[in-house]
């Protein structure tokens, strides 16, 4: 009887060099890597290293952190080995929610964020909330300084200042004192020449290192140089050219405005009743560089916009759609429709794949992946009282946290938590849609 010869030189996967194993693991998806980490101690040690996750982390939603502009506002820089865990929480609605700020009156609020401070305005109030402290600390105004101009509509961060646009057309430059957790009015652009000041409300504002650009309720767009902060005036800076430096006058009111990352041009969104609601304007020549080619609906006003890169503009507004524009061709290259057919008040991006919109109904925020046609997840951040039906007027996020401003509250959703509770509203929404179609 023939007996096969016993093999003595048997090769096992776990004795291969680490470099070879890493090449093999590159072909595995995230779930397979987690299973491999349970095979043996050596696999566990390899899988837990950042090297095994580095390539995959660049594909993750929200947590890829490849954009420098996105990293600048991230509270923490995630290790590649932990990015998938947090990204998975975003995808399946695993988070901890808390209310970090409440205002007594209903207001239309606005948020901006750095890696350590969340800035909020609403009505005539302005606050800064430290993000890295265990207990929230406010940046508040020094009492001897008074904000001029009525309600704050929009603001932009510039160096160590905040530039606030007010309902009567005034611009306040607020100087931040980080040591005392206070800010004060440093300079003011006054605008008191119009008989109807509310028609000159600053509805949009953005700034470069040299200039500030404002979009007005009356349709005017102005380019102004920043005031000299070294001058002796402590409170009021009067600019004689404030009402004359109109580089463009639109037929409709300006709703949004954003300067491209290179500082060469800026985009303007209007209410869109009597003309195209989107223009790209050259900063130096004051001329329209591009008008976006699209069959616009009547009143398809653009409420918010951002530049993903110098050639890509993303907009949202009354027509319930996110649109991605290639400014080199002037064409819309991609569009996404809100699942609840709601007006989109605000949008934020990681300048890679991820987008989050703040919608009109029921404090709903929606997460999007630019590589997919459908939305990824829905987050209902509503609380008790009037905010149950409030829009999300402004939304900001980094890799681990999302901040949503409603009519009275600011909510924080923390996605870096360990939890078994899923708030997977997308699955509920999809099931409801299938039942309605059946």
PDB file of N, CA and C in Angstrom, residues 4-5 8 24 67 145-146 150 168 175 180 242 253 266 279 290 304 307 317 327 348 382 397-398 417 427 429:
ATOM      1  N   UNK A   4       1.736   8.303   1.292  1.00  0.00           N
ATOM      2  CA  UNK A   4       2.345   9.553   0.850  1.00  0.00           C
ATOM      3  C   UNK A   4       3.407  10.027   1.826  1.00  0.00           C
ATOM      4  N   UNK A   5       4.419  10.627   1.293  1.00  0.00           N
ATOM      5  CA  UNK A   5       5.529  11.111   2.096  1.00  0.00           C
ATOM      6  C   UNK A   5       5.092  12.340   2.896  1.00  0.00           C
ATOM      7  N   UNK A   8       7.612  18.069   5.410  1.00  0.00           N
ATOM      8  CA  UNK A   8       8.248  18.665   6.580  1.00  0.00           C
ATOM      9  C   UNK A   8       8.411  20.171   6.447  1.00  0.00           C
ATOM     10  N   UNK A  24      -0.773  41.641   1.722  1.00  0.00           N
ATOM     11  CA  UNK A  24      -1.959  40.778   1.632  1.00  0.00           C
ATOM     12  C   UNK A  24      -3.152  41.464   2.300  1.00  0.00           C
ATOM     13  N   UNK A  67      -7.474  66.806   3.731  1.00  0.00           N
ATOM     14  CA  UNK A  67      -7.454  68.219   3.378  1.00  0.00           C
ATOM     15  C   UNK A  67      -6.865  69.051   4.523  1.00  0.00           C
ATOM     16  N   UNK A 145     -17.733  98.083  25.711  1.00  0.00           N
ATOM     17  CA  UNK A 145     -17.793  98.196  24.256  1.00  0.00           C
ATOM     18  C   UNK A 145     -19.182  97.782  23.771  1.00  0.00           C
ATOM     19  N   UNK A 146     -19.739  98.573  22.889  1.00  0.00           N
ATOM     20  CA  UNK A 146     -21.083  98.319  22.387  1.00  0.00           C
ATOM     21  C   UNK A 146     -21.035  97.955  20.912  1.00  0.00           C
ATOM     22  N   UNK A 150     -27.261  96.820  15.180  1.00  0.00           N
ATOM     23  CA  UNK A 150     -28.418  95.944  15.320  1.00  0.00           C
ATOM     24  C   UNK A 150     -28.049  94.481  15.210  1.00  0.00           C
ATOM     25  N   UNK A 168     -28.173  96.770   9.502  1.00  0.00           N
ATOM     26  CA  UNK A 168     -28.224  98.115   8.936  1.00  0.00           C
ATOM     27  C   UNK A 168     -27.034  98.393   8.019  1.00  0.00           C
ATOM     28  N   UNK A 175     -12.077  92.322  18.229  1.00  0.00           N
ATOM     29  CA  UNK A 175     -10.760  91.832  18.607  1.00  0.00           C
ATOM     30  C   UNK A 175     -10.904  90.842  19.750  1.00  0.00           C
ATOM     31  N   UNK A 180      -8.237  86.523  28.367  1.00  0.00           N
ATOM     32  CA  UNK A 180      -9.322  86.936  29.262  1.00  0.00           C
ATOM     33  C   UNK A 180     -10.682  86.375  28.853  1.00  0.00           C
ATOM     34  N   UNK A 242     -17.218 103.705   1.676  1.00  0.00           N
ATOM     35  CA  UNK A 242     -17.998 102.503   1.986  1.00  0.00           C
ATOM     36  C   UNK A 242     -19.193 102.328   1.059  1.00  0.00           C
ATOM     37  N   UNK A 253     -31.632  90.224  -4.179  1.00  0.00           N
ATOM     38  CA  UNK A 253     -30.850  90.332  -2.942  1.00  0.00           C
ATOM     39  C   UNK A 253     -29.789  89.229  -2.875  1.00  0.00           C
ATOM     40  N   UNK A 266     -14.528  85.240  -6.374  1.00  0.00           N
ATOM     41  CA  UNK A 266     -15.495  84.838  -5.364  1.00  0.00           C
ATOM     42  C   UNK A 266     -16.822  84.537  -6.035  1.00  0.00           C
ATOM     43  N   UNK A 279     -23.202  83.624  -9.612  1.00  0.00           N
ATOM     44  CA  UNK A 279     -22.166  84.294 -10.396  1.00  0.00           C
ATOM     45  C   UNK A 279     -20.810  84.068  -9.749  1.00  0.00           C
ATOM     46  N   UNK A 290     -17.571  84.119 -14.561  1.00  0.00           N
ATOM     47  CA  UNK A 290     -18.368  82.996 -15.059  1.00  0.00           C
ATOM     48  C   UNK A 290     -19.798  83.130 -14.558  1.00  0.00           C
ATOM     49  N   UNK A 304     -26.459  78.979   0.826  1.00  0.00           N
ATOM     50  CA  UNK A 304     -25.119  78.724   1.347  1.00  0.00           C
ATOM     51  C   UNK A 304     -24.266  78.111   0.248  1.00  0.00           C
ATOM     52  N   UNK A 307     -16.271  76.432  -1.314  1.00  0.00           N
ATOM     53  CA  UNK A 307     -15.329  75.955  -2.324  1.00  0.00           C
ATOM     54  C   UNK A 307     -14.664  74.691  -1.811  1.00  0.00           C
ATOM     55  N   UNK A 317     -29.722  75.464  -1.484  1.00  0.00           N
ATOM     56  CA  UNK A 317     -30.671  76.549  -1.266  1.00  0.00           C
ATOM     57  C   UNK A 317     -32.120  76.122  -1.320  1.00  0.00           C
ATOM     58  N   UNK A 327     -16.101  75.277 -12.126  1.00  0.00           N
ATOM     59  CA  UNK A 327     -16.066  76.668 -12.580  1.00  0.00           C
ATOM     60  C   UNK A 327     -15.220  76.844 -13.841  1.00  0.00           C
ATOM     61  N   UNK A 348     -21.768  72.099   4.911  1.00  0.00           N
ATOM     62  CA  UNK A 348     -20.379  72.047   5.353  1.00  0.00           C
ATOM     63  C   UNK A 348     -19.721  70.837   4.703  1.00  0.00           C
ATOM     64  N   UNK A 382     -33.371  67.374  17.186  1.00  0.00           N
ATOM     65  CA  UNK A 382     -34.381  68.207  17.832  1.00  0.00           C
ATOM     66  C   UNK A 382     -34.415  67.972  19.329  1.00  0.00           C
ATOM     67  N   UNK A 397     -18.792  70.772  11.123  1.00  0.00           N
ATOM     68  CA  UNK A 397     -18.339  69.477  11.638  1.00  0.00           C
ATOM     69  C   UNK A 397     -16.845  69.315  11.433  1.00  0.00           C
ATOM     70  N   UNK A 398     -16.268  68.440  12.276  1.00  0.00           N
ATOM     71  CA  UNK A 398     -14.916  67.955  12.042  1.00  0.00           C
ATOM     72  C   UNK A 398     -14.982  66.432  12.024  1.00  0.00           C
ATOM     73  N   UNK A 417     -17.702  58.000  20.411  1.00  0.00           N
ATOM     74  CA  UNK A 417     -18.105  57.254  21.607  1.00  0.00           C
ATOM     75  C   UNK A 417     -18.238  55.765  21.295  1.00  0.00           C
ATOM     76  N   UNK A 427     -32.353  53.836   7.615  1.00  0.00           N
ATOM     77  CA  UNK A 427     -33.057  52.558   7.439  1.00  0.00           C
ATOM     78  C   UNK A 427     -34.550  52.730   7.675  1.00  0.00           C
ATOM     79  N   UNK A 429     -36.251  55.541   7.302  1.00  0.00           N
ATOM     80  CA  UNK A 429     -36.763  56.347   6.198  1.00  0.00           C
ATOM     81  C   UNK A 429     -36.933  55.501   4.941  1.00  0.00           C
TER      82      UNK A 429
END
